[in-house]
Every structure is written in C-alpha cells, then in structure tokens.
Amino acid sequence: MKSDKRRQEILSLLGNTENAIPANVLSEKFGVSRQVIVQDIAILRANGYDITSTNRGYLLNSGIGASRVFKCRHSFEEIVDEGNTVINLGGKIEDVFVNHRVYGRISARLDLNSRIHVEELYRSLVSGASKPLMSVTDGYHYHTVSAADESTLDEIESALRNAGFLIEI
C-alpha cells in the first residue's frame, strides 16, 4: 500500500471512532513498523489534521470550535452537578487532570458529552473501583471543556463560578 493511501485510511479509522487507536494496532493493520505510523501521524499533522497523542493512542479531534481549561474544586458528591452544569450549556468535558507535587501532571480522557455519561462516570466512581483524580489534590482539578464557540464557554465559566466550582487562576 502506498503511503498516501495508508494515511487516508488512518484518517478514516481515527475519524470513525471516539476511542484512541494505539500506534501498534495501526502498524499491525497496515503491515508497517510503529515508527512508520509515527511518521505518518507527523505528516498528517503537518497537513493540518488535529491529531492528539494520548497514552492510549491517537485521536482525531472533532473540530469543535473552542476549548478552555477550567480549574475547579468541589466535593465528591458534586461531581454530577459540575458535569451537568457543563453539559446543560452545550459543553463537552474532554478530560480531567491534576498537578501533583511529586508526580507532575496526571490526566485522564473523559469525553463527557451527555448527562448519561456523567451519571455513568459517577456510578463507576461510587462503586469504589477507583477514586477521582481530584482526591489526590484535596479536590483541586482541571477540566478541558470544548464547545461550539467562545460565548458558550463564557456561559459555562459563569455557571461554574456561580455554582462555586470555579477557582480563579
């Protein structure tokens, strides 16, 4: 397979899933080395495609118009309220991260874009299988939130502030 065709197929695979695809999965699928895939991704980025590298693989960003990072703090019980505040105003919670004094930045991709997703996250945390990242930083955490435009993000910021969740940076 020619490299241009392979890159188009990589874009197609990334564009048809919301899950990250690891480089080794792509290399096996196309019968090339992992390094060739890394180079393909670099070329795609140079051509304007917004591809994010995560610890789980590559993601093709959806092209939502705007994003902003919010620093928040609240109790465990308020996770649903925080999430629904963002979702109800048209935002998507892309991730959560904390800045740990020893380990540095620790992050997790969330992709919460509905009240159902927020409830599922909360139920999984309540089950005790894991604790939220904010538990290691006394409730302080950050979210990258995306939305259609800056004015929507302004509304989300105001609502988070009014709810007492937003920490001014």
PDB file of C-alpha atoms in Angstrom:
ATOM      1  CA  MET A   1       0.000   0.000   0.000  1.00  0.00           C
ATOM      2  CA  LYS A   2       1.293   3.436  -0.889  1.00  0.00           C
ATOM      3  CA  SER A   3       1.927   5.876   1.920  1.00  0.00           C
ATOM      4  CA  ASP A   4      -0.726   8.393   0.756  1.00  0.00           C
ATOM      5  CA  LYS A   5      -3.399   5.703   0.729  1.00  0.00           C
ATOM      6  CA  ARG A   6      -2.296   4.441   4.154  1.00  0.00           C
ATOM      7  CA  ARG A   7      -2.525   7.966   5.603  1.00  0.00           C
ATOM      8  CA  GLN A   8      -6.038   8.392   4.200  1.00  0.00           C
ATOM      9  CA  GLU A   9      -7.064   5.101   5.778  1.00  0.00           C
ATOM     10  CA  ILE A  10      -5.519   6.152   9.093  1.00  0.00           C
ATOM     11  CA  LEU A  11      -7.601   9.344   8.954  1.00  0.00           C
ATOM     12  CA  SER A  12     -10.686   7.305   8.158  1.00  0.00           C
ATOM     13  CA  LEU A  13     -10.097   4.963  11.109  1.00  0.00           C
ATOM     14  CA  LEU A  14      -9.450   7.843  13.509  1.00  0.00           C
ATOM     15  CA  GLY A  15     -12.445   9.767  12.206  1.00  0.00           C
ATOM     16  CA  ASN A  16     -14.846   6.864  12.683  1.00  0.00           C
ATOM     17  CA  THR A  17     -14.172   6.214  16.356  1.00  0.00           C
ATOM     18  CA  GLU A  18     -14.197   8.159  19.585  1.00  0.00           C
ATOM     19  CA  ASN A  19     -11.626   5.778  21.073  1.00  0.00           C
ATOM     20  CA  ALA A  20      -7.891   6.251  20.846  1.00  0.00           C
ATOM     21  CA  ILE A  21      -6.103   3.901  18.471  1.00  0.00           C
ATOM     22  CA  PRO A  22      -2.607   2.788  19.537  1.00  0.00           C
ATOM     23  CA  ALA A  23       0.267   3.045  17.059  1.00  0.00           C
ATOM     24  CA  ASN A  24       0.989  -0.681  17.352  1.00  0.00           C
ATOM     25  CA  VAL A  25      -2.605  -1.510  16.323  1.00  0.00           C
ATOM     26  CA  LEU A  26      -2.228   0.725  13.256  1.00  0.00           C
ATOM     27  CA  SER A  27       1.171  -0.752  12.423  1.00  0.00           C
ATOM     28  CA  GLU A  28      -0.228  -4.303  12.557  1.00  0.00           C
ATOM     29  CA  LYS A  29      -3.233  -3.356  10.432  1.00  0.00           C
ATOM     30  CA  PHE A  30      -1.096  -1.795   7.711  1.00  0.00           C
ATOM     31  CA  GLY A  31       1.886  -4.148   7.977  1.00  0.00           C
ATOM     32  CA  VAL A  32       4.408  -1.415   8.684  1.00  0.00           C
ATOM     33  CA  SER A  33       6.556  -0.544  11.683  1.00  0.00           C
ATOM     34  CA  ARG A  34       5.329   1.580  14.550  1.00  0.00           C
ATOM     35  CA  GLN A  35       7.875   4.233  13.503  1.00  0.00           C
ATOM     36  CA  VAL A  36       6.261   4.470  10.049  1.00  0.00           C
ATOM     37  CA  ILE A  37       2.911   5.157  11.760  1.00  0.00           C
ATOM     38  CA  VAL A  38       4.524   7.840  13.953  1.00  0.00           C
ATOM     39  CA  GLN A  39       5.916   9.465  10.790  1.00  0.00           C
ATOM     40  CA  ASP A  40       2.510   9.217   9.073  1.00  0.00           C
ATOM     41  CA  ILE A  41       0.881  10.976  12.030  1.00  0.00           C
ATOM     42  CA  ALA A  42       3.525  13.719  11.908  1.00  0.00           C
ATOM     43  CA  ILE A  43       2.861  14.244   8.188  1.00  0.00           C
ATOM     44  CA  LEU A  44      -0.908  14.341   8.765  1.00  0.00           C
ATOM     45  CA  ARG A  45      -0.433  16.946  11.496  1.00  0.00           C
ATOM     46  CA  ALA A  46       1.801  18.996   9.202  1.00  0.00           C
ATOM     47  CA  ASN A  47      -1.035  18.912   6.673  1.00  0.00           C
ATOM     48  CA  GLY A  48      -3.415  20.474   9.196  1.00  0.00           C
ATOM     49  CA  TYR A  49      -5.124  17.482  10.811  1.00  0.00           C
ATOM     50  CA  ASP A  50      -5.619  17.918  14.556  1.00  0.00           C
ATOM     51  CA  ILE A  51      -4.436  14.573  15.918  1.00  0.00           C
ATOM     52  CA  THR A  52      -3.753  14.168  19.619  1.00  0.00           C
ATOM     53  CA  SER A  53      -1.349  11.608  21.070  1.00  0.00           C
ATOM     54  CA  THR A  54      -2.511  10.090  24.342  1.00  0.00           C
ATOM     55  CA  ASN A  55      -1.170   7.264  26.458  1.00  0.00           C
ATOM     56  CA  ARG A  56      -3.847   5.087  24.830  1.00  0.00           C
ATOM     57  CA  GLY A  57      -3.124   6.053  21.239  1.00  0.00           C
ATOM     58  CA  TYR A  58      -4.112   8.631  18.642  1.00  0.00           C
ATOM     59  CA  LEU A  59      -7.327  10.659  18.486  1.00  0.00           C
ATOM     60  CA  LEU A  60      -8.603  12.805  15.642  1.00  0.00           C
ATOM     61  CA  ASN A  61     -10.086  15.890  17.257  1.00  0.00           C
ATOM     62  CA  SER A  62     -13.626  16.642  16.212  1.00  0.00           C
ATOM     63  CA  GLY A  63     -13.059  20.231  15.233  1.00  0.00           C
ATOM     64  CA  ILE A  64     -15.307  21.732  17.907  1.00  0.00           C
ATOM     65  CA  GLY A  65     -14.911  25.482  17.680  1.00  0.00           C
ATOM     66  CA  ALA A  66     -13.402  26.422  21.033  1.00  0.00           C
ATOM     67  CA  SER A  67     -11.932  24.950  24.182  1.00  0.00           C
ATOM     68  CA  ARG A  68     -10.850  26.254  27.563  1.00  0.00           C
ATOM     69  CA  VAL A  69      -9.272  24.868  30.720  1.00  0.00           C
ATOM     70  CA  PHE A  70     -11.135  25.442  33.985  1.00  0.00           C
ATOM     71  CA  LYS A  71      -9.641  24.972  37.443  1.00  0.00           C
ATOM     72  CA  CYS A  72     -12.276  23.557  39.774  1.00  0.00           C
ATOM     73  CA  ARG A  73     -12.760  22.343  43.318  1.00  0.00           C
ATOM     74  CA  HIS A  74     -15.738  20.618  44.871  1.00  0.00           C
ATOM     75  CA  SER A  75     -16.739  17.584  46.883  1.00  0.00           C
ATOM     76  CA  PHE A  76     -17.038  14.059  45.542  1.00  0.00           C
ATOM     77  CA  GLU A  77     -20.835  14.333  45.780  1.00  0.00           C
ATOM     78  CA  GLU A  78     -20.828  17.379  43.476  1.00  0.00           C
ATOM     79  CA  ILE A  79     -19.216  15.601  40.513  1.00  0.00           C
ATOM     80  CA  VAL A  80     -22.612  15.132  38.828  1.00  0.00           C
ATOM     81  CA  ASP A  81     -23.605  18.772  39.415  1.00  0.00           C
ATOM     82  CA  GLU A  82     -20.333  20.009  37.933  1.00  0.00           C
ATOM     83  CA  GLY A  83     -20.627  17.741  34.890  1.00  0.00           C
ATOM     84  CA  ASN A  84     -24.265  18.580  34.245  1.00  0.00           C
ATOM     85  CA  THR A  85     -23.539  22.296  34.556  1.00  0.00           C
ATOM     86  CA  VAL A  86     -21.145  21.998  31.617  1.00  0.00           C
ATOM     87  CA  ILE A  87     -23.281  19.579  29.562  1.00  0.00           C
ATOM     88  CA  ASN A  88     -26.537  21.505  30.022  1.00  0.00           C
ATOM     89  CA  LEU A  89     -24.957  24.602  28.493  1.00  0.00           C
ATOM     90  CA  GLY A  90     -23.648  22.763  25.428  1.00  0.00           C
ATOM     91  CA  GLY A  91     -20.128  21.906  26.544  1.00  0.00           C
ATOM     92  CA  LYS A  92     -18.166  18.696  26.422  1.00  0.00           C
ATOM     93  CA  ILE A  93     -15.757  17.726  29.195  1.00  0.00           C
ATOM     94  CA  GLU A  94     -12.761  16.431  27.289  1.00  0.00           C
ATOM     95  CA  ASP A  95     -10.547  15.446  30.211  1.00  0.00           C
ATOM     96  CA  VAL A  96      -9.637  15.849  33.843  1.00  0.00           C
ATOM     97  CA  PHE A  97      -6.139  16.499  35.138  1.00  0.00           C
ATOM     98  CA  VAL A  98      -4.344  17.371  38.332  1.00  0.00           C
ATOM     99  CA  ASN A  99      -0.929  18.804  39.047  1.00  0.00           C
ATOM    100  CA  HIS A 100       0.559  16.514  41.658  1.00  0.00           C
ATOM    101  CA  ARG A 101       3.528  17.902  43.610  1.00  0.00           C
ATOM    102  CA  VAL A 102       5.522  14.695  43.205  1.00  0.00           C
ATOM    103  CA  TYR A 103       4.233  13.046  40.022  1.00  0.00           C
ATOM    104  CA  GLY A 104       3.523  16.166  37.979  1.00  0.00           C
ATOM    105  CA  ARG A 105       0.544  16.307  35.655  1.00  0.00           C
ATOM    106  CA  ILE A 106      -1.764  13.289  35.802  1.00  0.00           C
ATOM    107  CA  SER A 107      -4.615  13.248  33.299  1.00  0.00           C
ATOM    108  CA  ALA A 108      -7.453  11.103  32.040  1.00  0.00           C
ATOM    109  CA  ARG A 109      -9.583  11.498  28.951  1.00  0.00           C
ATOM    110  CA  LEU A 110     -13.300  11.690  29.806  1.00  0.00           C
ATOM    111  CA  ASP A 111     -15.232  12.700  26.653  1.00  0.00           C
ATOM    112  CA  LEU A 112     -18.377  13.514  28.656  1.00  0.00           C
ATOM    113  CA  ASN A 113     -20.993  14.995  26.351  1.00  0.00           C
ATOM    114  CA  SER A 114     -24.292  13.885  27.902  1.00  0.00           C
ATOM    115  CA  ARG A 115     -25.934  13.638  31.295  1.00  0.00           C
ATOM    116  CA  ILE A 116     -25.895   9.855  30.849  1.00  0.00           C
ATOM    117  CA  HIS A 117     -22.078   9.899  30.511  1.00  0.00           C
ATOM    118  CA  VAL A 118     -21.809  11.994  33.668  1.00  0.00           C
ATOM    119  CA  GLU A 119     -24.036   9.558  35.587  1.00  0.00           C
ATOM    120  CA  GLU A 120     -22.035   6.565  34.305  1.00  0.00           C
ATOM    121  CA  LEU A 121     -18.790   8.172  35.464  1.00  0.00           C
ATOM    122  CA  TYR A 122     -20.250   8.905  38.891  1.00  0.00           C
ATOM    123  CA  ARG A 123     -21.645   5.364  39.278  1.00  0.00           C
ATOM    124  CA  SER A 124     -18.272   3.866  38.394  1.00  0.00           C
ATOM    125  CA  LEU A 125     -16.569   6.076  40.993  1.00  0.00           C
ATOM    126  CA  VAL A 126     -19.199   5.341  43.659  1.00  0.00           C
ATOM    127  CA  SER A 127     -18.659   1.617  43.132  1.00  0.00           C
ATOM    128  CA  GLY A 128     -15.268   2.096  44.768  1.00  0.00           C
ATOM    129  CA  ALA A 129     -13.300   0.562  41.890  1.00  0.00           C
ATOM    130  CA  SER A 130     -11.349   3.820  41.602  1.00  0.00           C
ATOM    131  CA  LYS A 131     -11.181   7.246  43.153  1.00  0.00           C
ATOM    132  CA  PRO A 132     -11.423  10.502  41.215  1.00  0.00           C
ATOM    133  CA  LEU A 133      -8.134  12.239  40.405  1.00  0.00           C
ATOM    134  CA  MET A 134      -9.219  15.221  42.487  1.00  0.00           C
ATOM    135  CA  SER A 135      -8.879  13.039  45.594  1.00  0.00           C
ATOM    136  CA  VAL A 136      -5.069  13.275  45.400  1.00  0.00           C
ATOM    137  CA  THR A 137      -5.092  17.094  45.348  1.00  0.00           C
ATOM    138  CA  ASP A 138      -7.682  17.906  48.033  1.00  0.00           C
ATOM    139  CA  GLY A 139     -10.425  18.394  45.461  1.00  0.00           C
ATOM    140  CA  TYR A 140      -8.488  20.677  43.099  1.00  0.00           C
ATOM    141  CA  HIS A 141      -8.554  19.612  39.449  1.00  0.00           C
ATOM    142  CA  TYR A 142      -8.733  20.944  35.901  1.00  0.00           C
ATOM    143  CA  HIS A 143     -11.042  20.190  33.002  1.00  0.00           C
ATOM    144  CA  THR A 144     -10.557  20.934  29.335  1.00  0.00           C
ATOM    145  CA  VAL A 145     -14.019  21.872  28.099  1.00  0.00           C
ATOM    146  CA  SER A 146     -14.927  22.275  24.430  1.00  0.00           C
ATOM    147  CA  ALA A 147     -17.960  23.957  22.917  1.00  0.00           C
ATOM    148  CA  ALA A 148     -19.228  25.385  19.655  1.00  0.00           C
ATOM    149  CA  ASP A 149     -17.909  28.885  20.373  1.00  0.00           C
ATOM    150  CA  GLU A 150     -16.297  31.191  22.918  1.00  0.00           C
ATOM    151  CA  SER A 151     -19.626  32.659  24.062  1.00  0.00           C
ATOM    152  CA  THR A 152     -20.791  29.190  25.119  1.00  0.00           C
ATOM    153  CA  LEU A 153     -17.562  28.758  27.082  1.00  0.00           C
ATOM    154  CA  ASP A 154     -18.179  32.154  28.701  1.00  0.00           C
ATOM    155  CA  GLU A 155     -21.631  30.927  29.830  1.00  0.00           C
ATOM    156  CA  ILE A 156     -20.117  27.706  31.184  1.00  0.00           C
ATOM    157  CA  GLU A 157     -17.446  29.654  33.043  1.00  0.00           C
ATOM    158  CA  SER A 158     -20.079  31.924  34.600  1.00  0.00           C
ATOM    159  CA  ALA A 159     -22.250  28.963  35.633  1.00  0.00           C
ATOM    160  CA  LEU A 160     -19.274  27.132  37.199  1.00  0.00           C
ATOM    161  CA  ARG A 161     -18.367  30.314  39.082  1.00  0.00           C
ATOM    162  CA  ASN A 162     -21.955  30.818  40.296  1.00  0.00           C
ATOM    163  CA  ALA A 163     -22.112  27.188  41.483  1.00  0.00           C
ATOM    164  CA  GLY A 164     -18.926  27.716  43.490  1.00  0.00           C
ATOM    165  CA  PHE A 165     -16.924  25.161  41.482  1.00  0.00           C
ATOM    166  CA  LEU A 166     -14.549  27.528  39.676  1.00  0.00           C
ATOM    167  CA  ILE A 167     -11.203  28.507  41.171  1.00  0.00           C
ATOM    168  CA  GLU A 168      -9.765  31.704  39.744  1.00  0.00           C
ATOM    169  CA  ILE A 169      -6.313  31.078  38.293  1.00  0.00           C
TER     170      ILE A 169
END
